[in-house]
Coordinates of C-alpha atoms in Angstrom, one line a residue:
Chain A
M1 CA -12.4 30.6 15.3
K2 CA -8.8 29.6 14.9
R3 CA -8.0 26.4 16.7
G4 CA -4.6 25.0 17.7
P5 CA -3.2 21.9 16.0
S6 CA -4.0 19.6 18.9
A7 CA -7.6 20.7 19.0
E8 CA -7.7 20.0 15.3
I9 CA -6.4 16.5 15.8
F10 CA -8.9 15.7 18.5
R11 CA -11.7 17.1 16.4
G12 CA -10.5 15.0 13.4
I13 CA -10.4 11.8 15.5
G14 CA -13.9 12.6 16.9
A15 CA -15.3 13.1 13.5
L16 CA -13.7 9.9 12.3
G17 CA -15.3 8.0 15.2
I18 CA -18.7 9.5 14.3
V19 CA -18.3 8.5 10.6
A20 CA -17.2 5.0 11.7
L21 CA -20.1 4.5 14.0
R22 CA -22.7 5.8 11.6
T23 CA -21.3 3.6 8.9
A24 CA -21.4 0.6 11.2
R25 CA -25.0 1.4 12.1
A26 CA -25.9 1.8 8.4
I27 CA -24.5 -1.6 7.5
P28 CA -27.7 -3.6 8.1
R29 CA -29.7 -1.3 5.9
L30 CA -27.0 -1.3 3.2
D31 CA -27.7 -0.9 -0.5
F32 CA -25.9 -3.9 -1.9
R33 CA -26.1 -2.9 -5.5
E34 CA -24.3 0.3 -4.6
V35 CA -21.5 -1.7 -2.8
L36 CA -21.0 -3.8 -5.9
R37 CA -21.1 -0.8 -8.2
S38 CA -18.6 1.2 -6.2
A39 CA -16.3 -1.9 -5.6
A40 CA -16.3 -2.5 -9.3
A41 CA -15.6 1.2 -10.0
F42 CA -12.8 1.5 -7.4
G43 CA -11.3 -1.8 -8.4
S44 CA -11.3 -1.6 -12.2
D45 CA -10.1 2.0 -12.0
A46 CA -7.0 1.0 -10.1
L47 CA -6.3 -2.4 -11.5
T48 CA -3.6 -1.5 -14.0
L49 CA -2.1 0.9 -11.4
S50 CA -1.8 -1.9 -8.8
L51 CA -0.2 -4.2 -11.3
V52 CA 2.3 -1.6 -12.4
V53 CA 3.1 -0.8 -8.7
G54 CA 3.5 -4.5 -8.0
A55 CA 6.0 -4.8 -10.9
F56 CA 8.0 -1.8 -9.7
V57 CA 8.0 -3.1 -6.1
G58 CA 9.4 -6.4 -7.2
F59 CA 12.1 -4.7 -9.3
I60 CA 13.1 -2.3 -6.5
L61 CA 13.3 -5.2 -4.1
V62 CA 15.8 -7.0 -6.4
L63 CA 17.9 -3.9 -6.6
F64 CA 17.8 -3.4 -2.8
S65 CA 18.7 -7.0 -2.0
N66 CA 21.3 -7.4 -4.8
L67 CA 23.8 -5.6 -2.6
V68 CA 23.3 -8.1 0.3
V69 CA 22.8 -11.1 -1.8
V70 CA 26.0 -10.6 -3.8
R71 CA 28.1 -9.5 -0.9
F72 CA 27.2 -12.3 1.5
G73 CA 26.5 -14.8 -1.3
V74 CA 23.1 -15.8 0.1
R75 CA 21.4 -16.5 -3.3
S76 CA 19.6 -19.4 -1.7
L77 CA 17.7 -17.1 0.7
F78 CA 16.5 -14.6 -1.8
G79 CA 13.1 -16.3 -2.4
W80 CA 12.4 -16.2 1.3
A81 CA 13.5 -12.6 1.6
S82 CA 11.4 -11.5 -1.4
G83 CA 8.3 -13.4 -0.2
Y84 CA 8.6 -12.2 3.3
A85 CA 9.4 -8.5 2.5
V86 CA 6.6 -8.3 -0.1
L87 CA 3.9 -10.0 1.9
R88 CA 4.7 -8.6 5.3
E89 CA 5.7 -5.1 4.5
L90 CA 6.4 -3.6 1.1
G91 CA 3.5 -5.0 -0.9
P92 CA 0.7 -3.8 1.5
L93 CA 2.4 -0.5 2.5
I94 CA 3.4 0.7 -1.0
T95 CA 0.2 -0.4 -2.7
S96 CA -1.9 1.2 0.0
L97 CA 0.1 4.5 -0.1
V98 CA -0.6 4.7 -3.8
M99 CA -4.2 3.7 -3.3
C100 CA -4.5 6.6 -0.8
G101 CA -4.2 8.7 -3.9
R102 CA -6.2 6.7 -6.3
I103 CA -9.1 5.5 -4.1
G104 CA -8.9 7.9 -1.1
A105 CA -8.6 11.1 -3.0
R106 CA -11.3 10.1 -5.5
N107 CA -13.7 9.1 -2.7
A108 CA -13.1 12.4 -0.9
A109 CA -13.5 14.4 -4.1
E110 CA -16.7 12.8 -5.0
L111 CA -18.3 13.1 -1.6
G112 CA -17.0 16.6 -1.3
A113 CA -18.6 17.6 -4.6
M114 CA -21.9 16.0 -3.5
K115 CA -21.7 17.8 -0.1
I116 CA -20.9 21.2 -1.7
G117 CA -23.5 20.7 -4.5
G118 CA -26.1 20.2 -1.8
Q119 CA -26.9 16.6 -3.0
L120 CA -26.4 15.1 0.4
E121 CA -29.0 17.5 1.9
G122 CA -31.2 16.6 -1.1
L123 CA -31.0 12.9 -0.1
V124 CA -32.0 13.7 3.4
G125 CA -34.8 15.9 2.1
V126 CA -36.4 13.0 0.3
G127 CA -36.1 10.8 3.3
V128 CA -33.0 8.8 2.3
D129 CA -30.3 8.3 4.9
P130 CA -27.1 9.3 3.0
F131 CA -25.0 7.0 5.3
A132 CA -27.0 3.8 4.3
F133 CA -27.4 4.9 0.7
L134 CA -24.0 6.5 -0.1
V135 CA -21.4 6.4 2.6
A136 CA -21.4 2.9 4.1
P137 CA -21.4 1.2 0.6
R138 CA -18.3 3.3 -0.4
V139 CA -16.5 2.5 2.9
L140 CA -17.1 -1.2 2.4
A141 CA -16.4 -1.2 -1.3
S142 CA -13.1 0.7 -1.0
A143 CA -11.9 -1.6 1.8
F144 CA -12.7 -4.6 -0.4
A145 CA -11.0 -3.0 -3.4
V146 CA -7.8 -2.1 -1.5
T147 CA -7.5 -5.6 -0.1
A148 CA -8.1 -7.3 -3.5
L149 CA -5.8 -5.0 -5.4
G150 CA -3.1 -5.3 -2.7
I151 CA -3.1 -9.0 -3.0
L152 CA -2.9 -8.8 -6.8
S153 CA 0.0 -6.3 -6.6
S154 CA 1.9 -8.4 -4.0
L155 CA 1.6 -11.4 -6.3
T156 CA 2.8 -9.3 -9.2
A157 CA 5.7 -8.1 -7.1
I158 CA 6.8 -11.6 -6.2
I159 CA 6.6 -12.7 -9.9
S160 CA 8.5 -9.6 -11.0
S161 CA 11.2 -10.3 -8.4
I162 CA 11.6 -13.8 -9.7
G163 CA 12.1 -12.4 -13.2
F164 CA 14.4 -9.5 -12.3
G165 CA 16.2 -11.6 -9.8
Q166 CA 17.3 -13.9 -12.6
L167 CA 18.2 -11.0 -14.8
I168 CA 20.1 -8.9 -12.3
S169 CA 21.4 -11.1 -9.5
G170 CA 21.5 -14.3 -11.5
I171 CA 19.2 -16.2 -9.2
E172 CA 17.5 -19.2 -10.9
P173 CA 13.7 -19.4 -10.5
S174 CA 14.1 -22.9 -9.1
T175 CA 16.5 -21.6 -6.4
F176 CA 14.0 -18.9 -5.7
M177 CA 11.1 -21.3 -5.4
M178 CA 13.1 -23.6 -3.1
S179 CA 13.6 -21.1 -0.3
F180 CA 10.2 -19.5 -1.1
S181 CA 8.3 -22.6 -0.6
A182 CA 10.4 -23.8 2.4
R183 CA 10.3 -20.5 4.4
V184 CA 7.2 -18.5 3.3
H185 CA 4.2 -19.7 5.3
P186 CA 0.5 -19.1 5.1
A187 CA 1.0 -16.9 8.1
D188 CA 2.8 -14.4 5.9
L189 CA -0.2 -14.3 3.5
A190 CA -2.5 -13.9 6.5
A191 CA -0.5 -11.0 7.8
A192 CA -0.7 -9.4 4.3
L193 CA -4.5 -9.8 4.3
V194 CA -4.9 -8.4 7.8
K195 CA -2.7 -5.4 6.9
L196 CA -4.5 -4.7 3.6
S197 CA -8.0 -5.0 5.0
V198 CA -7.2 -2.6 7.9
F199 CA -5.4 -0.2 5.6
G200 CA -8.4 -0.4 3.2
A201 CA -10.9 0.4 5.9
A202 CA -8.6 3.2 7.2
I203 CA -8.3 4.8 3.8
S204 CA -12.0 4.7 3.2
L205 CA -13.0 6.0 6.6
V206 CA -10.5 8.9 6.6
S207 CA -11.3 9.9 3.0
T208 CA -15.0 9.8 3.7
R209 CA -14.5 12.1 6.7
T210 CA -12.5 14.7 4.9
G211 CA -15.0 14.5 1.9
L212 CA -18.0 15.1 4.2
A213 CA -16.2 17.9 6.0
A214 CA -15.6 19.9 2.7
Q215 CA -17.0 23.5 2.8
G216 CA -16.8 26.2 0.3
G217 CA -16.2 26.2 -3.4
A218 CA -13.9 24.5 -6.0
R219 CA -10.8 25.0 -3.8
A220 CA -12.5 23.1 -1.0
I221 CA -12.9 20.0 -3.1
G222 CA -9.2 20.1 -4.0
S223 CA -8.1 20.6 -0.4
A224 CA -10.5 17.8 0.8
A225 CA -8.9 15.4 -1.7
A226 CA -5.5 16.5 -0.7
R227 CA -6.2 16.2 3.0
A228 CA -7.7 12.8 2.5
V229 CA -4.5 11.6 0.9
V230 CA -2.3 13.1 3.6
E231 CA -4.3 12.0 6.6
S232 CA -4.8 8.5 5.3
A233 CA -1.1 8.2 4.6
A234 CA -0.4 9.3 8.1
A235 CA -2.9 6.7 9.4
L236 CA -1.3 4.0 7.3
T237 CA 2.2 4.5 8.7
C238 CA 0.9 4.5 12.2
L239 CA -1.3 1.5 11.8
D240 CA 1.5 -0.3 10.0
W241 CA 3.6 -0.2 13.1
A242 CA 0.7 -1.3 15.3
I243 CA -0.3 -4.2 13.0
T244 CA 3.3 -5.3 12.5
F245 CA 3.8 -5.3 16.3
L246 CA 0.8 -7.6 16.7
T247 CA 1.2 -9.9 13.7
V248 CA 4.9 -10.6 14.6
Q249 CA 3.6 -12.0 17.9
V250 CA 0.4 -13.7 16.7
L251 CA 1.5 -14.9 13.3
P252 CA 5.2 -15.6 13.6
Chain B
M1 CA 0.9 7.9 -23.5
N2 CA 1.6 11.6 -24.1
A3 CA 2.5 12.2 -20.4
P4 CA 6.3 12.2 -21.0
S5 CA 6.0 14.7 -23.8
E6 CA 3.7 16.9 -21.7
L7 CA 6.1 16.8 -18.8
A8 CA 9.0 17.7 -21.1
A9 CA 6.9 20.5 -22.6
I10 CA 6.2 22.0 -19.1
L11 CA 9.9 21.6 -18.2
T12 CA 11.2 23.3 -21.3
A13 CA 8.6 26.1 -21.1
S14 CA 9.6 26.7 -17.5
I15 CA 13.3 26.9 -18.4
A16 CA 12.5 29.2 -21.3
S17 CA 10.5 31.4 -19.1
A18 CA 13.4 31.5 -16.6
R19 CA 15.7 32.7 -19.3
E20 CA 13.2 35.3 -20.5
N21 CA 11.9 36.6 -17.2
G22 CA 14.5 35.5 -14.7
I23 CA 13.9 33.5 -11.6
Q24 CA 11.7 35.0 -8.9
L25 CA 13.9 34.2 -5.9
R26 CA 11.5 35.4 -3.3
E27 CA 8.7 33.1 -4.7
V28 CA 11.1 30.2 -5.0
L29 CA 12.1 30.5 -1.3
R30 CA 8.5 30.8 -0.3
E31 CA 7.6 27.6 -2.2
T32 CA 10.6 25.8 -0.7
A33 CA 9.7 26.8 2.8
R34 CA 6.1 25.8 2.2
I35 CA 6.8 22.4 0.6
G36 CA 9.3 21.7 3.3
T37 CA 7.3 22.7 6.3
D38 CA 4.0 21.3 5.1
S39 CA 5.5 17.8 4.5
M40 CA 7.8 17.7 7.5
L41 CA 5.4 16.3 10.0
L42 CA 4.1 13.5 7.7
V43 CA 7.6 12.5 6.6
A44 CA 9.1 12.7 10.1
A45 CA 6.3 10.8 11.8
G46 CA 6.0 8.3 9.0
M47 CA 9.7 7.5 8.9
A48 CA 9.8 7.1 12.7
F49 CA 7.1 4.5 12.5
F50 CA 8.8 2.9 9.4
G51 CA 12.1 2.5 11.3
A52 CA 10.3 0.8 14.1
V53 CA 8.4 -1.5 11.8
L54 CA 11.6 -2.6 10.1
I55 CA 13.1 -3.5 13.4
E56 CA 10.0 -5.6 14.3
H57 CA 10.4 -7.6 11.1
G58 CA 14.2 -7.7 11.3
A59 CA 14.1 -9.0 14.9
S60 CA 11.4 -11.7 14.2
Q61 CA 13.4 -13.0 11.2
A62 CA 16.9 -12.6 12.6
R63 CA 16.0 -14.9 15.5
Q64 CA 15.4 -17.6 12.9
V65 CA 18.5 -17.0 10.8
V66 CA 21.4 -15.4 12.6
G67 CA 20.3 -15.2 16.2
D68 CA 21.6 -11.8 17.1
I69 CA 20.0 -8.8 15.4
S70 CA 23.0 -6.5 15.9
L71 CA 25.0 -8.7 13.5
V72 CA 23.1 -7.1 10.6
G73 CA 23.5 -3.6 12.0
S74 CA 25.9 -2.0 9.5
A75 CA 24.3 -3.7 6.5
W76 CA 21.0 -2.5 7.8
F77 CA 22.3 1.1 7.9
E78 CA 23.5 0.8 4.3
I79 CA 20.2 -0.6 3.0
L80 CA 18.2 2.0 4.9
F81 CA 20.4 4.8 3.8
R82 CA 20.8 3.8 0.2
D83 CA 17.4 2.4 -0.8
L84 CA 14.6 1.9 1.7
A85 CA 14.5 5.2 3.5
P86 CA 14.7 7.5 0.5
T87 CA 12.1 5.4 -1.3
I88 CA 9.5 5.4 1.5
A89 CA 10.3 9.1 2.5
G90 CA 10.0 10.0 -1.2
L91 CA 6.6 8.3 -1.4
L92 CA 5.3 10.1 1.7
A93 CA 6.6 13.4 0.3
A94 CA 5.0 12.6 -3.0
V95 CA 1.7 12.0 -1.4
R96 CA 1.8 15.3 0.5
V97 CA 3.5 17.5 -2.1
G98 CA 1.7 16.0 -5.1
A99 CA -1.7 16.4 -3.5
A100 CA -1.1 20.0 -2.4
L101 CA 0.5 21.2 -5.6
S102 CA -1.9 19.6 -8.0
A103 CA -4.9 20.8 -6.0
E104 CA -3.5 24.3 -6.0
A105 CA -2.6 24.4 -9.7
A106 CA -6.0 22.9 -10.6
S107 CA -8.0 25.4 -8.6
L108 CA -6.0 28.3 -10.2
Q109 CA -6.7 26.8 -13.6
V110 CA -10.4 26.0 -13.1
T111 CA -11.2 29.4 -11.6
G112 CA -9.5 31.1 -14.5
Q113 CA -6.8 32.7 -12.3
L114 CA -4.0 31.6 -14.6
D115 CA -5.7 33.3 -17.6
A116 CA -6.2 36.4 -15.4
L117 CA -2.5 36.4 -14.5
E118 CA -1.6 36.4 -18.2
L119 CA -3.9 39.3 -18.9
C120 CA -2.0 41.2 -16.4
S121 CA 1.2 40.4 -18.4
G122 CA 2.3 37.8 -15.9
D123 CA 3.5 34.4 -17.1
R124 CA 2.1 31.1 -15.8
F125 CA 5.4 29.4 -16.1
S126 CA 7.8 31.9 -14.5
D127 CA 5.3 33.0 -11.9
V128 CA 3.6 29.8 -10.9
V129 CA 5.2 26.7 -12.3
L130 CA 8.9 27.4 -12.0
P131 CA 8.9 28.4 -8.3
K132 CA 7.2 25.2 -7.5
L133 CA 9.7 23.1 -9.5
L134 CA 12.7 24.8 -7.9
G135 CA 11.0 24.7 -4.5
G136 CA 10.7 21.0 -4.8
V137 CA 14.3 20.6 -5.9
L138 CA 15.5 22.5 -2.9
A139 CA 13.1 21.1 -0.3
L140 CA 13.0 17.4 -1.2
P141 CA 16.7 16.7 -0.4
C142 CA 16.2 18.2 3.1
L143 CA 13.0 16.2 3.6
L144 CA 14.8 12.9 2.6
I145 CA 17.8 13.6 4.8
I146 CA 15.6 14.3 7.8
G147 CA 13.4 11.3 7.1
T148 CA 16.4 9.0 6.6
V149 CA 18.1 10.2 9.8
I150 CA 14.8 9.8 11.8
S151 CA 14.2 6.2 10.5
I152 CA 17.8 5.2 11.3
V153 CA 17.6 6.7 14.8
S154 CA 14.2 5.2 15.4
S155 CA 15.3 1.7 14.4
A156 CA 18.4 2.0 16.6
F157 CA 16.3 3.2 19.4
C158 CA 13.8 0.3 19.0
A159 CA 16.5 -2.3 18.7
L160 CA 18.0 -1.1 21.9
F161 CA 14.8 -0.7 24.0
F162 CA 12.6 -3.5 22.6
Y163 CA 15.2 -6.2 21.8
G164 CA 18.2 -5.1 23.9
A165 CA 20.5 -5.2 20.9
D166 CA 23.6 -3.1 20.5
A167 CA 22.3 0.2 19.2
S168 CA 25.7 1.4 18.0
A169 CA 25.7 -1.3 15.3
F170 CA 22.7 0.3 13.7
L171 CA 24.4 3.7 13.7
D172 CA 27.6 2.4 12.1
P173 CA 28.2 4.0 8.7
A174 CA 31.1 1.7 8.0
L175 CA 29.6 0.3 4.8
I176 CA 28.6 3.7 3.4
D177 CA 30.9 4.8 0.5
S178 CA 30.8 7.8 -1.8
G179 CA 28.7 5.8 -4.3
D180 CA 25.9 5.5 -1.7
I181 CA 26.1 9.2 -1.0
T182 CA 25.9 10.0 -4.8
A183 CA 23.0 7.7 -5.2
F184 CA 21.2 9.4 -2.3
A185 CA 21.8 12.9 -3.7
V186 CA 20.8 12.0 -7.3
K187 CA 17.7 10.3 -6.0
S188 CA 16.6 13.2 -3.9
L189 CA 17.2 15.8 -6.6
G190 CA 15.3 13.6 -9.1
F191 CA 12.3 13.2 -6.8
G192 CA 12.4 16.9 -6.1
L193 CA 12.0 17.7 -9.7
A194 CA 9.7 14.9 -10.7
I195 CA 7.1 15.3 -7.9
P196 CA 6.2 18.9 -8.5
L197 CA 6.4 18.5 -12.3
S198 CA 3.9 15.7 -12.5
A199 CA 1.6 17.3 -9.9
V200 CA 1.6 20.6 -11.8
R201 CA 1.0 18.8 -15.1
C202 CA -2.2 17.2 -13.7
G203 CA -3.2 20.5 -12.1
L204 CA -2.9 22.5 -15.3
K205 CA -4.9 19.9 -17.2
A206 CA -7.9 20.3 -14.9
E207 CA -11.1 21.3 -16.6
G208 CA -14.7 21.6 -15.6
G209 CA -16.1 22.8 -12.3
P210 CA -15.2 21.8 -8.8
G211 CA -15.2 18.1 -9.8
G212 CA -12.3 18.8 -12.1
V213 CA -10.2 19.9 -9.1
G214 CA -10.8 16.7 -7.3
D215 CA -10.0 14.6 -10.4
A216 CA -6.8 16.5 -11.0
T217 CA -5.7 16.1 -7.3
T218 CA -6.3 12.3 -7.6
R219 CA -4.3 12.1 -10.7
G220 CA -1.6 14.4 -9.3
V221 CA -1.0 12.1 -6.3
V222 CA -1.0 8.9 -8.3
D223 CA 1.4 10.3 -10.9
S224 CA 3.8 11.7 -8.4
C225 CA 3.9 8.4 -6.5
L226 CA 4.4 6.5 -9.8
C227 CA 7.2 8.9 -10.7
V228 CA 9.0 8.2 -7.4
L229 CA 8.7 4.4 -8.0
L230 CA 9.8 4.7 -11.7
L231 CA 12.8 6.9 -10.8
N232 CA 13.8 4.4 -8.2
V233 CA 13.9 1.7 -10.9
V234 CA 15.7 4.0 -13.4
F235 CA 18.4 5.2 -10.9
G236 CA 18.7 1.7 -9.5
L237 CA 19.4 0.3 -12.9
A238 CA 21.8 3.1 -13.7
F239 CA 23.9 2.7 -10.6
F240 CA 23.8 -1.1 -11.0
F241 CA 25.3 -0.9 -14.5
L242 CA 27.7 1.9 -13.5
K243 CA 29.1 -0.3 -10.8
S244 CA 29.4 -3.5 -12.8

């Protein structure tokens, strides 16, 4: 049956809710070795990528702000601008968008391959709950992995903006650190942590749902992975606004 | 580290095939329309939220530094137009287009359809790869323009309704010069070529069964996102040194 787009959206949200609830119910019976194994796999796979992304973000930030910094002559504020922009917005958002691809698509492709290969039914057949054994550990692990990698890449971004700031805008590291330490607060780091952990959970839940919904042959795994990326990117931009709205009030 | 040489090989093979077999205009238009319409919703919705997010940040910080947020309006317009909006819209498009194109190319490759095409005296570059590349080059500028306009309008709207600031300051293109427009055009064309190119490279390298398609899609998305970030750095540096 061909359904309209709004019916698809409601179905998607419903399926997401079911995945989230079953995952939450499976947490007490979790296989912790599997959590550690998948966290290590997700994390080590994407470690270099997150450092590279961080370095790029720092560099791009310097190029962005060079315009304003030079025109208005506010070199003394650059450390604050960089710390604030990286921790509150660019670090979490850009890292998570790339992780949608690295972790989300991979998760969906692996679960989709298991679904299509009949391995999930096999697990049920031998009396193992796939949610406790397979799904919940992955959801937790990728949420942890995205948070940890996001913090690493934000730190890399700040370090790279110190380096490139000196190179391009001629801002001394000591000037950078002065406004950085005076104006960047623990609340900014807390906001980054909140954003990253919510983004990580969203990426893992959405990609798990699309992976489990895969049906058909080789093409279906590709499209499950592609849908995981797209849907989690959409969820990220939407959540980003909601979290920013809240954190600006709660963690000023 | 043979990715750059493979990308160059695909590009030269596509150009050579275009010389030999001509460009399939109908196929190019179809890909353009598909890439454009498929990504439109994600880019438009994402950029609307992004504009709103930036105003939240801007307002919370402007209160501490300058007091009135509309003072930064025209500088805001320039930064959004020149850097932030194309970057984020490009990333969103890279996510959408990179995933779709690499999944498609990989499933063609894994199921042997590309070989079948060549048995029927087709050519994988002129029939499959080139239309995707040209489609990207045509569709990405449109997507970036729409995304940028939406983010600017959305931030002006939020500034007006949530913070009561003067919205016209955020719609003031006074600081935009021809250099900014050139930067925007070069960036969008560069993204338009780089995203499909890196996605197709990962798709064509897919091997193995269904799992190979998933791996190729993952790599395609990551590579296209990295291309967008890398091109930002390259173009940023180029414009910086050209100006100074």
